[in-house]
Amino acid sequence: MDFADWFLTQDERDNPATRLGAWTTGNLVRPLIHGATYFAELKTCLDSVRAHDLVLFADWRGDPDERLADGGPQISDALSGVAARGALVNGLIWRSHLDALRFSAEENRHLGEKIEAAGGQAVLDTRVRPGGAHHQKFVVIRRRGDPDHDVTFVGGVDLCHSRRDDAAHHGDPQAAPMPDVYGDSPPWHDVQVAIHGPAVAEVETVFRERWEDPAPETRQPFRRLRDHLERMDDVPALPPPGPAPGPAGTHAVQLLRTYPYRRRPYPFAPRGERSVARAYQKVLRRARSLVYLEDQYLWSTEVIEPFAEALEREEELRMIIVVPRHPDQDGWLAGPASLIGRSEALRRLKQAGGDRVAVYDLENHAGTPVYVHAKVCVVDDVWASVGSDNVNLRSWTYDSELSCAVVDEEPDPRPPAGGRRFARELRLTLAAEHLDRDPDDVDDLCDPKAAFEALAESARRLDAWHRDGRRGPRPPGRLRPHPAPELGRVRKLLAMPLYRVAVDPDGRPSDMRRSRRF
């Protein structure tokens, strides 16, 4: 395996200022499907943290009262307890937009306040371009004197409400605001990975680069005064990094990021970084048989174009896409625009691939739509990515993002040849859940064409059962063909001058769409 065929080289990352290496080998990466799975493992790891260990985390949203398990603890108590035991706890939490806009400014602040009160350090970080966000979601746990037991968690799961769902998809009892179609406890599909091995030190470097940025965490004077009065404006130096953990498995890991260009540049990315976008562009040029994608948005024809070009180039290439049925919790503002953006993106993919492109959404066994928040891509069962970035323009150019790309040194022994164990098993695990299959009964899905047809047949059966008034036993499976959006009302709304000026299909002010160079 020549990893340079699938990963970006250091030159291709195009950010010589970063301390990150090109990639690391000898890692063990485990997918944690569902927030409940991740939270349970995070709780176990935090319970074992002792004095002088190091806990670092970055988050887009943090709800201090979110429980890691049914009986607790709350996330704020878990992190505060670690700090009270003498461990170093440092957090980078996006300052966020106002709660009145259905964001989480106060929740994020309260989480930081509780950590600070217990002796930890939390920064409410708004060092982004106007209208942007820090969207990275990761936790690093380093054991003093015992690096081989270090672990990091990277992916799409925030430490907040609605995320603690499991395979049954009854939802998190602590729900975030969502459209009514998702019910009182919105079902939530998400993915995180746990990493052991040398890549742990690389994720720590991602945190350290942001933490050591000398720019003030906010440039707004009233916010700075409040931070000072509440003693949340101190950013003490981190201890020197310990040695990287030793080899733990057969997985090569490349960390991929997005940072925007700023007038006051990031020291670690003075021209920004577009390695998420660059990695997709590189790997899609190699795609031959199957692209499997789970994504929250799937907006932007600019971002879709590398996928479309691959479909046009390779006549046998198929693409399976899983997206939410309805817009997200911000749908009141960006939802109509997102329908336009997704419609245009899907039209381009269908134009390129025709019947070789299949688009689905999910529902639980009660028929309630499942909100797809996962950000997963598997290409040819070789390259797999799990992270915070969505397939849309702002994730590829504007917000901060962190993803973990994995190529396994170990081949998968099942035909067809060429697949690697990690990527194939990740795809099959997700397919087993969506088809209501036993995870051990998936060998027939190794073949891309067979997998494509199996998902299509399952979705057709379930859709027919719904059209027939749900008579008789519900067929197995959770996939539904994703409907084409009804765009008449949406286009009328977008034609309103105020709305057209305020919002674009990527959900940020339209006059800020200036940083498109990947």
Short mmCIF file of C-alpha atoms in Angstrom, two decimals:
data_model
loop_
_atom_site.label_atom_id
_atom_site.label_comp_id
_atom_site.label_asym_id
_atom_site.label_seq_id
_atom_site.Cartn_x
_atom_site.Cartn_y
_atom_site.Cartn_z
CA MET A 1 0.00 0.00 0.00
CA ASP A 2 1.43 3.34 -1.09
CA PHE A 3 -0.35 5.77 1.22
CA ALA A 4 0.62 8.70 -1.00
CA ASP A 5 -1.84 7.34 -3.56
CA TRP A 6 -4.73 7.96 -1.14
CA PHE A 7 -3.51 10.62 1.29
CA LEU A 8 -2.39 14.18 0.69
CA THR A 9 1.35 14.67 0.75
CA GLN A 10 2.67 17.48 2.89
CA ASP A 11 3.00 19.67 -0.21
CA GLU A 12 -0.56 18.84 -1.24
CA ARG A 13 -1.86 19.95 2.16
CA ASP A 14 -0.55 23.38 1.10
CA ASN A 15 0.00 24.66 4.63
CA PRO A 16 3.71 24.69 5.49
CA ALA A 17 3.04 26.57 8.74
CA THR A 18 1.33 23.66 10.51
CA ARG A 19 3.17 21.32 12.87
CA LEU A 20 1.07 18.38 11.68
CA GLY A 21 2.79 15.60 9.80
CA ALA A 22 1.45 14.20 6.56
CA TRP A 23 0.03 11.05 8.20
CA THR A 24 0.83 8.51 10.90
CA THR A 25 0.85 4.71 10.77
CA GLY A 26 0.39 2.07 13.46
CA ASN A 27 -2.93 3.39 14.77
CA LEU A 28 -6.05 1.59 15.94
CA VAL A 29 -9.25 3.38 14.89
CA ARG A 30 -12.64 2.14 16.11
CA PRO A 31 -15.92 3.52 14.79
CA LEU A 32 -18.37 4.53 17.50
CA ILE A 33 -21.75 4.47 15.79
CA HIS A 34 -24.31 6.64 17.65
CA GLY A 35 -23.85 9.28 20.31
CA ALA A 36 -24.84 6.90 23.11
CA THR A 37 -21.97 4.58 22.19
CA TYR A 38 -19.51 7.47 22.14
CA PHE A 39 -20.77 9.04 25.36
CA ALA A 40 -20.56 5.72 27.23
CA GLU A 41 -16.94 5.24 26.17
CA LEU A 42 -16.07 8.86 26.90
CA LYS A 43 -17.55 8.47 30.39
CA THR A 44 -15.42 5.37 31.04
CA CYS A 45 -12.28 7.18 29.90
CA LEU A 46 -13.00 10.31 31.96
CA ASP A 47 -13.72 8.18 35.04
CA SER A 48 -10.20 6.75 34.80
CA VAL A 49 -8.42 10.13 34.45
CA ARG A 50 -6.17 10.92 37.39
CA ALA A 51 -4.13 13.86 38.70
CA HIS A 52 -1.69 15.38 36.17
CA ASP A 53 -3.34 13.68 33.20
CA LEU A 54 -4.40 15.98 30.36
CA VAL A 55 -7.90 16.37 28.89
CA LEU A 56 -8.32 18.64 25.87
CA PHE A 57 -11.53 19.19 23.94
CA ALA A 58 -12.97 21.37 21.20
CA ASP A 59 -16.67 21.71 20.50
CA TRP A 60 -19.24 23.59 18.44
CA ARG A 61 -21.94 23.26 21.08
CA GLY A 62 -21.73 22.12 24.68
CA ASP A 63 -24.78 21.72 26.92
CA PRO A 64 -23.57 21.47 30.52
CA ASP A 65 -26.57 19.38 31.64
CA GLU A 66 -26.31 16.78 28.84
CA ARG A 67 -25.99 13.34 30.45
CA LEU A 68 -23.34 10.89 29.30
CA ALA A 69 -25.56 7.97 30.42
CA ASP A 70 -29.12 7.55 31.72
CA GLY A 71 -27.97 7.93 35.31
CA GLY A 72 -25.47 10.69 34.54
CA PRO A 73 -23.12 12.31 35.01
CA GLN A 74 -23.83 15.54 33.21
CA ILE A 75 -21.02 16.52 30.86
CA SER A 76 -20.16 19.56 32.99
CA ASP A 77 -19.91 17.40 36.12
CA ALA A 78 -17.77 14.81 34.34
CA LEU A 79 -15.27 17.42 33.12
CA SER A 80 -15.37 19.37 36.38
CA GLY A 81 -14.78 16.17 38.32
CA VAL A 82 -11.70 15.44 36.24
CA ALA A 83 -10.37 18.94 36.97
CA ALA A 84 -11.16 18.59 40.68
CA ARG A 85 -9.07 15.40 40.78
CA GLY A 86 -6.04 17.39 39.67
CA ALA A 87 -6.03 16.69 35.95
CA LEU A 88 -5.51 19.53 33.48
CA VAL A 89 -8.74 20.23 31.60
CA ASN A 90 -8.66 22.71 28.73
CA GLY A 91 -11.53 23.43 26.36
CA LEU A 92 -11.98 25.43 23.16
CA ILE A 93 -15.71 26.11 22.86
CA TRP A 94 -17.15 28.13 20.03
CA ARG A 95 -18.64 31.30 21.49
CA SER A 96 -21.68 30.73 19.24
CA HIS A 97 -24.46 32.98 18.04
CA LEU A 98 -27.33 34.10 20.24
CA ASP A 99 -29.79 31.67 21.82
CA ALA A 100 -32.58 33.77 20.30
CA LEU A 101 -31.35 32.56 16.89
CA ARG A 102 -31.59 28.95 18.10
CA PHE A 103 -27.88 28.66 18.69
CA SER A 104 -26.16 28.06 22.02
CA ALA A 105 -24.25 31.11 23.25
CA GLU A 106 -25.40 30.84 26.87
CA GLU A 107 -25.13 27.03 27.06
CA ASN A 108 -21.57 27.16 25.76
CA ARG A 109 -20.70 29.88 28.28
CA HIS A 110 -22.23 27.96 31.18
CA LEU A 111 -20.19 24.86 30.28
CA GLY A 112 -17.04 26.97 30.29
CA GLU A 113 -17.96 28.59 33.59
CA LYS A 114 -18.43 25.24 35.33
CA ILE A 115 -15.10 23.94 34.07
CA GLU A 116 -13.34 27.13 35.19
CA ALA A 117 -14.96 26.93 38.63
CA ALA A 118 -13.52 23.44 39.11
CA GLY A 119 -9.99 24.55 38.21
CA GLY A 120 -9.98 23.86 34.47
CA GLN A 121 -9.60 26.34 31.63
CA ALA A 122 -12.16 27.07 28.91
CA VAL A 123 -11.93 29.59 26.09
CA LEU A 124 -15.02 30.90 24.33
CA ASP A 125 -13.35 31.05 20.95
CA THR A 126 -14.63 33.35 18.24
CA ARG A 127 -11.41 33.56 16.24
CA VAL A 128 -13.27 32.90 13.00
CA ARG A 129 -14.31 34.98 10.03
CA PRO A 130 -17.57 36.92 10.42
CA GLY A 131 -20.48 34.52 10.19
CA GLY A 132 -18.24 31.49 10.57
CA ALA A 133 -18.01 28.93 13.35
CA HIS A 134 -15.54 26.65 15.07
CA HIS A 135 -17.13 23.35 14.09
CA GLN A 136 -14.45 20.89 15.26
CA LYS A 137 -15.61 18.21 17.73
CA PHE A 138 -12.86 16.22 19.41
CA VAL A 139 -11.53 15.11 22.81
CA VAL A 140 -7.92 14.17 23.64
CA ILE A 141 -6.98 12.25 26.81
CA ARG A 142 -3.27 11.94 27.56
CA ARG A 143 -2.08 9.82 30.50
CA ARG A 144 0.95 11.17 32.30
CA GLY A 145 3.73 8.60 32.05
CA ASP A 146 1.53 6.11 30.20
CA PRO A 147 1.13 7.28 26.58
CA ASP A 148 0.16 3.86 25.28
CA HIS A 149 -3.21 4.28 27.03
CA ASP A 150 -3.86 7.69 25.47
CA VAL A 151 -6.97 8.07 23.34
CA THR A 152 -8.63 10.68 21.18
CA PHE A 153 -12.18 10.92 19.87
CA VAL A 154 -12.84 12.67 16.53
CA GLY A 155 -16.03 12.98 14.52
CA GLY A 156 -19.40 14.64 14.25
CA VAL A 157 -20.81 14.28 17.77
CA ASP A 158 -21.09 17.43 19.90
CA LEU A 159 -21.23 17.29 23.71
CA CYS A 160 -24.80 18.52 23.74
CA HIS A 161 -28.51 17.76 23.63
CA SER A 162 -30.06 15.35 21.10
CA ARG A 163 -26.81 13.46 20.45
CA ARG A 164 -27.24 10.57 22.93
CA ASP A 165 -29.25 8.25 20.72
CA ASP A 166 -28.60 4.57 19.93
CA ALA A 167 -29.40 2.00 17.24
CA ALA A 168 -33.10 1.88 18.20
CA HIS A 169 -33.35 5.58 17.35
CA HIS A 170 -35.87 6.59 19.98
CA GLY A 171 -33.90 9.83 20.42
CA ASP A 172 -32.13 11.55 23.27
CA PRO A 173 -34.46 12.36 26.21
CA GLN A 174 -32.66 15.71 26.39
CA ALA A 175 -33.68 17.10 23.02
CA ALA A 176 -32.46 20.17 21.17
CA PRO A 177 -35.02 22.26 19.25
CA MET A 178 -35.92 20.51 15.99
CA PRO A 179 -38.73 20.71 13.44
CA ASP A 180 -41.94 19.06 14.67
CA VAL A 181 -41.67 16.24 12.11
CA TYR A 182 -38.88 14.73 14.25
CA GLY A 183 -41.10 14.42 17.31
CA ASP A 184 -40.45 15.22 20.97
CA SER A 185 -37.24 13.14 21.09
CA PRO A 186 -35.75 13.49 17.63
CA PRO A 187 -33.99 10.31 16.43
CA TRP A 188 -30.35 11.12 15.67
CA HIS A 189 -27.78 9.25 13.57
CA ASP A 190 -24.13 10.15 14.16
CA VAL A 191 -20.60 8.72 14.07
CA GLN A 192 -17.40 9.33 16.05
CA VAL A 193 -14.13 7.39 16.06
CA ALA A 194 -11.83 6.42 18.94
CA ILE A 195 -8.14 6.50 18.03
CA HIS A 196 -5.20 4.88 19.83
CA GLY A 197 -1.64 5.23 18.63
CA PRO A 198 0.60 7.98 17.22
CA ALA A 199 -2.33 9.94 15.74
CA VAL A 200 -3.38 10.90 19.29
CA ALA A 201 -0.40 13.26 19.44
CA GLU A 202 -1.40 14.74 16.09
CA VAL A 203 -4.91 15.59 17.33
CA GLU A 204 -3.28 17.14 20.39
CA THR A 205 -1.25 19.29 18.00
CA VAL A 206 -4.48 20.50 16.37
CA PHE A 207 -5.66 21.65 19.80
CA ARG A 208 -2.32 23.22 20.74
CA GLU A 209 -2.13 25.24 17.54
CA ARG A 210 -5.52 26.80 18.23
CA TRP A 211 -4.86 27.25 21.97
CA GLU A 212 -1.55 29.03 21.35
CA ASP A 213 -3.01 31.47 18.81
CA PRO A 214 -1.98 34.88 20.25
CA ALA A 215 -5.06 36.64 18.85
CA PRO A 216 -7.68 37.53 21.50
CA GLU A 217 -10.49 35.01 21.63
CA THR A 218 -12.92 37.86 20.89
CA ARG A 219 -12.40 41.38 19.58
CA GLN A 220 -15.74 42.72 20.83
CA PRO A 221 -15.08 45.00 23.83
CA PHE A 222 -18.22 44.13 25.83
CA ARG A 223 -17.55 40.41 25.45
CA ARG A 224 -13.93 40.92 26.47
CA LEU A 225 -15.02 42.85 29.55
CA ARG A 226 -17.48 40.14 30.57
CA ASP A 227 -14.85 37.45 30.03
CA HIS A 228 -12.41 39.42 32.18
CA LEU A 229 -14.89 39.98 35.00
CA GLU A 230 -15.77 36.28 34.99
CA ARG A 231 -12.09 35.28 34.72
CA MET A 232 -12.58 33.49 31.43
CA ASP A 233 -10.00 35.47 29.47
CA ASP A 234 -6.86 33.74 30.75
CA VAL A 235 -5.14 31.27 28.43
CA PRO A 236 -2.33 29.71 30.44
CA ALA A 237 0.40 27.82 28.64
CA LEU A 238 -0.07 24.10 28.24
CA PRO A 239 2.60 21.78 29.61
CA PRO A 240 5.12 20.53 27.05
CA PRO A 241 3.71 17.68 24.97
CA GLY A 242 4.63 14.19 26.03
CA PRO A 243 5.93 11.49 23.69
CA ALA A 244 3.57 10.18 21.05
CA PRO A 245 1.92 6.85 21.85
CA GLY A 246 3.49 3.77 20.31
CA PRO A 247 1.95 1.61 17.57
CA ALA A 248 -1.47 0.15 18.39
CA GLY A 249 -2.82 -1.23 15.11
CA THR A 250 -2.70 -1.33 11.33
CA HIS A 251 -4.43 1.94 10.48
CA ALA A 252 -2.78 4.87 8.76
CA VAL A 253 -4.47 8.13 9.77
CA GLN A 254 -4.40 11.52 8.10
CA LEU A 255 -5.95 14.51 9.85
CA LEU A 256 -7.81 16.83 7.50
CA ARG A 257 -8.85 20.35 8.35
CA THR A 258 -10.55 23.49 7.13
CA TYR A 259 -9.44 26.91 8.29
CA PRO A 260 -10.47 30.10 6.49
CA TYR A 261 -8.12 32.83 5.43
CA ARG A 262 -8.37 35.74 7.87
CA ARG A 263 -7.02 39.28 7.69
CA ARG A 264 -5.42 38.60 11.04
CA PRO A 265 -4.12 35.19 10.02
CA TYR A 266 -3.87 32.03 12.05
CA PRO A 267 -0.18 31.45 12.83
CA PHE A 268 -0.65 27.76 12.03
CA ALA A 269 -2.54 28.46 8.78
CA PRO A 270 -1.70 31.98 7.57
CA ARG A 271 -3.36 31.35 4.19
CA GLY A 272 -6.02 29.12 5.66
CA GLU A 273 -6.13 25.36 5.10
CA ARG A 274 -8.32 23.42 2.68
CA SER A 275 -7.05 19.88 3.27
CA VAL A 276 -10.61 18.52 3.66
CA ALA A 277 -11.51 19.76 0.18
CA ARG A 278 -8.14 18.77 -1.29
CA ALA A 279 -8.39 15.25 0.13
CA TYR A 280 -11.84 14.70 -1.40
CA GLN A 281 -10.64 15.99 -4.74
CA LYS A 282 -7.63 13.66 -4.69
CA VAL A 283 -9.41 10.51 -3.56
CA LEU A 284 -12.35 11.00 -5.92
CA ARG A 285 -9.93 10.99 -8.83
CA ARG A 286 -9.15 7.39 -7.80
CA ALA A 287 -12.76 6.26 -7.28
CA ARG A 288 -13.70 3.30 -9.46
CA SER A 289 -16.53 1.27 -7.91
CA LEU A 290 -18.45 2.85 -5.00
CA VAL A 291 -18.70 6.11 -3.07
CA TYR A 292 -20.75 5.72 0.12
CA LEU A 293 -21.67 9.04 1.74
CA GLU A 294 -23.64 10.01 4.86
CA ASP A 295 -24.01 13.75 5.23
CA GLN A 296 -26.07 16.34 7.06
CA TYR A 297 -26.38 18.80 4.19
CA LEU A 298 -25.06 17.90 0.70
CA TRP A 299 -25.29 21.45 -0.60
CA SER A 300 -23.30 23.44 -3.17
CA THR A 301 -22.67 22.59 -6.78
CA GLU A 302 -19.03 23.70 -6.35
CA VAL A 303 -18.46 21.01 -3.73
CA ILE A 304 -20.44 18.35 -5.58
CA GLU A 305 -18.45 18.78 -8.79
CA PRO A 306 -15.58 16.36 -7.90
CA PHE A 307 -18.19 13.67 -7.19
CA ALA A 308 -19.96 14.41 -10.48
CA GLU A 309 -16.71 14.32 -12.44
CA ALA A 310 -15.88 10.90 -10.96
CA LEU A 311 -19.31 9.56 -11.98
CA GLU A 312 -18.87 10.89 -15.50
CA ARG A 313 -15.36 9.43 -15.78
CA GLU A 314 -16.12 5.93 -14.43
CA GLU A 315 -19.08 4.19 -16.05
CA GLU A 316 -19.18 1.50 -13.32
CA LEU A 317 -18.92 3.90 -10.40
CA ARG A 318 -21.96 3.98 -8.10
CA MET A 319 -22.80 6.46 -5.36
CA ILE A 320 -24.98 5.84 -2.29
CA ILE A 321 -26.04 8.91 -0.31
CA VAL A 322 -27.85 9.07 3.06
CA VAL A 323 -29.15 12.50 4.13
CA PRO A 324 -31.85 13.87 6.48
CA ARG A 325 -35.40 13.93 5.14
CA HIS A 326 -36.07 17.43 6.48
CA PRO A 327 -33.92 20.50 7.18
CA ASP A 328 -32.10 20.75 10.47
CA GLN A 329 -32.76 22.66 13.67
CA ASP A 330 -31.83 25.86 11.86
CA GLY A 331 -34.40 25.18 9.14
CA TRP A 332 -36.43 28.24 10.05
CA LEU A 333 -33.59 30.36 8.66
CA ALA A 334 -31.41 28.29 6.33
CA GLY A 335 -33.76 25.38 5.67
CA PRO A 336 -35.52 26.74 2.56
CA ALA A 337 -32.19 27.78 1.06
CA SER A 338 -30.78 24.34 1.88
CA LEU A 339 -33.56 22.72 -0.15
CA ILE A 340 -32.51 24.78 -3.14
CA GLY A 341 -28.84 23.95 -2.57
CA ARG A 342 -29.50 20.23 -2.14
CA SER A 343 -31.84 20.12 -5.12
CA GLU A 344 -29.19 21.66 -7.36
CA ALA A 345 -26.49 19.33 -6.01
CA LEU A 346 -28.61 16.20 -6.53
CA ARG A 347 -29.63 17.31 -9.99
CA ARG A 348 -25.94 17.61 -10.93
CA LEU A 349 -25.15 14.16 -9.52
CA LYS A 350 -28.10 12.58 -11.31
CA GLN A 351 -27.03 14.27 -14.52
CA ALA A 352 -23.57 12.76 -14.10
CA GLY A 353 -24.49 9.28 -12.86
CA GLY A 354 -28.15 8.68 -13.65
CA ASP A 355 -29.42 5.47 -12.04
CA ARG A 356 -25.97 4.85 -10.55
CA VAL A 357 -26.76 7.52 -7.92
CA ALA A 358 -29.12 6.53 -5.08
CA VAL A 359 -30.25 8.98 -2.40
CA TYR A 360 -31.95 7.86 0.81
CA ASP A 361 -33.09 9.18 4.16
CA LEU A 362 -33.76 7.21 7.34
CA GLU A 363 -36.67 6.51 9.68
CA ASN A 364 -37.04 4.48 12.86
CA HIS A 365 -39.43 1.57 13.22
CA ALA A 366 -42.23 3.93 14.29
CA GLY A 367 -41.91 5.81 11.00
CA THR A 368 -40.34 8.93 12.55
CA PRO A 369 -37.59 10.44 10.38
CA VAL A 370 -34.07 10.01 11.74
CA TYR A 371 -31.95 13.15 11.59
CA VAL A 372 -28.70 12.27 9.80
CA HIS A 373 -25.91 14.27 11.41
CA ALA A 374 -23.10 11.85 10.46
CA LYS A 375 -20.26 12.98 8.23
CA VAL A 376 -18.91 9.75 6.74
CA CYS A 377 -17.44 8.90 3.35
CA VAL A 378 -16.06 5.56 2.13
CA VAL A 379 -14.42 5.34 -1.30
CA ASP A 380 -13.87 1.94 -2.95
CA ASP A 381 -13.72 0.30 0.50
CA VAL A 382 -10.15 1.64 0.86
CA TRP A 383 -10.31 5.26 2.07
CA ALA A 384 -12.72 6.25 4.82
CA SER A 385 -13.31 9.61 6.47
CA VAL A 386 -15.19 10.42 9.67
CA GLY A 387 -15.22 13.97 10.96
CA SER A 388 -16.98 17.26 11.51
CA ASP A 389 -17.07 18.48 7.91
CA ASN A 390 -20.21 18.35 5.80
CA VAL A 391 -20.32 18.26 2.03
CA ASN A 392 -21.05 21.94 1.62
CA LEU A 393 -19.12 25.06 0.81
CA ARG A 394 -18.80 26.43 4.32
CA SER A 395 -17.28 23.17 5.62
CA TRP A 396 -14.77 23.19 2.77
CA THR A 397 -13.80 26.87 2.98
CA TYR A 398 -15.15 28.86 5.89
CA ASP A 399 -15.66 27.11 9.24
CA SER A 400 -12.99 25.29 11.21
CA GLU A 401 -13.29 21.52 10.69
CA LEU A 402 -11.39 18.37 11.67
CA SER A 403 -11.73 14.94 10.06
CA CYS A 404 -9.90 11.66 10.31
CA ALA A 405 -9.11 9.80 7.07
CA VAL A 406 -8.15 6.14 7.48
CA VAL A 407 -6.48 3.62 5.20
CA ASP A 408 -5.94 0.17 6.67
CA GLU A 409 -2.69 -1.66 5.93
CA GLU A 410 -4.63 -4.91 6.32
CA PRO A 411 -6.56 -6.09 3.25
CA ASP A 412 -10.09 -7.36 3.69
CA PRO A 413 -10.02 -11.06 2.73
CA ARG A 414 -13.53 -11.08 1.26
CA PRO A 415 -14.11 -10.61 -2.46
CA PRO A 416 -13.96 -8.44 -4.40
CA ALA A 417 -10.23 -7.99 -3.88
CA GLY A 418 -8.75 -4.59 -3.18
CA GLY A 419 -10.86 -3.57 -0.18
CA ARG A 420 -9.25 -2.70 3.13
CA ARG A 421 -10.65 -4.00 6.38
CA PHE A 422 -11.43 -0.73 8.19
CA ALA A 423 -13.20 1.03 5.32
CA ARG A 424 -15.20 -2.03 4.27
CA GLU A 425 -16.26 -2.93 7.79
CA LEU A 426 -17.35 0.66 8.46
CA ARG A 427 -19.55 0.64 5.36
CA LEU A 428 -20.98 -2.80 6.14
CA THR A 429 -21.71 -1.87 9.77
CA LEU A 430 -23.72 1.14 8.64
CA ALA A 431 -25.48 -0.88 5.94
CA ALA A 432 -26.41 -3.61 8.44
CA GLU A 433 -28.20 -1.10 10.64
CA HIS A 434 -29.98 0.60 7.75
CA LEU A 435 -31.15 -2.78 6.40
CA ASP A 436 -32.08 -4.25 9.83
CA ARG A 437 -29.59 -7.04 9.30
CA ASP A 438 -27.43 -8.95 11.72
CA PRO A 439 -23.94 -7.38 11.53
CA ASP A 440 -22.51 -10.81 10.75
CA ASP A 441 -24.87 -11.27 7.79
CA VAL A 442 -23.39 -8.77 5.38
CA ASP A 443 -20.77 -10.61 3.30
CA ASP A 444 -22.98 -10.39 0.21
CA LEU A 445 -22.79 -6.58 0.49
CA CYS A 446 -19.02 -6.53 -0.05
CA ASP A 447 -19.68 -6.36 -3.78
CA PRO A 448 -20.55 -2.71 -4.61
CA LYS A 449 -23.22 -3.61 -7.17
CA ALA A 450 -24.89 -6.08 -4.80
CA ALA A 451 -24.84 -3.52 -1.99
CA PHE A 452 -26.31 -0.86 -4.26
CA GLU A 453 -29.15 -3.17 -5.30
CA ALA A 454 -29.81 -4.46 -1.76
CA LEU A 455 -30.27 -0.94 -0.37
CA ALA A 456 -32.47 0.02 -3.32
CA GLU A 457 -34.70 -3.03 -2.89
CA SER A 458 -35.08 -2.46 0.86
CA ALA A 459 -36.04 1.18 0.31
CA ARG A 460 -38.55 0.22 -2.39
CA ARG A 461 -40.24 -2.32 -0.11
CA LEU A 462 -40.54 0.09 2.78
CA ASP A 463 -41.81 2.88 0.56
CA ALA A 464 -44.42 0.58 -0.95
CA TRP A 465 -45.59 -0.43 2.55
CA HIS A 466 -46.11 3.22 3.42
CA ARG A 467 -47.99 3.89 0.17
CA ASP A 468 -50.23 0.91 0.93
CA GLY A 469 -51.32 2.49 4.19
CA ARG A 470 -48.90 0.50 6.36
CA ARG A 471 -51.00 -2.62 6.04
CA GLY A 472 -49.43 -5.89 7.14
CA PRO A 473 -46.08 -6.39 8.84
CA ARG A 474 -43.57 -3.60 8.40
CA PRO A 475 -40.76 -4.80 6.10
CA PRO A 476 -37.24 -4.72 7.57
CA GLY A 477 -35.07 -1.72 6.87
CA ARG A 478 -34.98 1.99 7.65
CA LEU A 479 -34.13 3.49 4.27
CA ARG A 480 -36.64 5.54 2.27
CA PRO A 481 -35.99 7.00 -1.19
CA HIS A 482 -35.21 10.66 -0.59
CA PRO A 483 -38.00 12.73 -2.17
CA ALA A 484 -37.36 15.58 -4.54
CA PRO A 485 -38.10 18.83 -2.65
CA GLU A 486 -41.23 20.81 -3.43
CA LEU A 487 -39.55 23.99 -4.51
CA GLY A 488 -42.42 26.27 -5.51
CA ARG A 489 -42.97 27.85 -2.08
CA VAL A 490 -39.26 27.87 -1.36
CA ARG A 491 -38.40 29.73 -4.53
CA LYS A 492 -41.04 32.36 -3.74
CA LEU A 493 -39.42 32.87 -0.34
CA LEU A 494 -35.96 33.10 -1.84
CA ALA A 495 -37.22 35.69 -4.31
CA MET A 496 -37.91 38.10 -1.45
CA PRO A 497 -35.13 40.74 -1.54
CA LEU A 498 -34.38 40.67 2.19
CA TYR A 499 -34.11 36.89 2.30
CA ARG A 500 -32.01 36.75 -0.85
CA VAL A 501 -29.52 39.23 0.62
CA ALA A 502 -29.41 37.57 4.05
CA VAL A 503 -28.97 33.89 3.25
CA ASP A 504 -27.35 31.72 0.59
CA PRO A 505 -27.63 27.93 0.12
CA ASP A 506 -24.68 27.41 2.45
CA GLY A 507 -26.43 29.10 5.32
CA ARG A 508 -24.22 32.13 5.79
CA PRO A 509 -24.55 35.77 4.66
CA SER A 510 -24.18 35.87 0.90
CA ASP A 511 -21.67 38.73 0.86
CA MET A 512 -19.21 36.43 2.66
CA ARG A 513 -18.92 33.81 -0.08
CA ARG A 514 -15.50 35.01 -1.15
CA SER A 515 -13.11 32.27 -0.11
CA ARG A 516 -13.71 29.52 -2.66
CA ARG A 517 -10.16 28.54 -3.55
CA PHE A 518 -9.74 24.92 -2.46
#
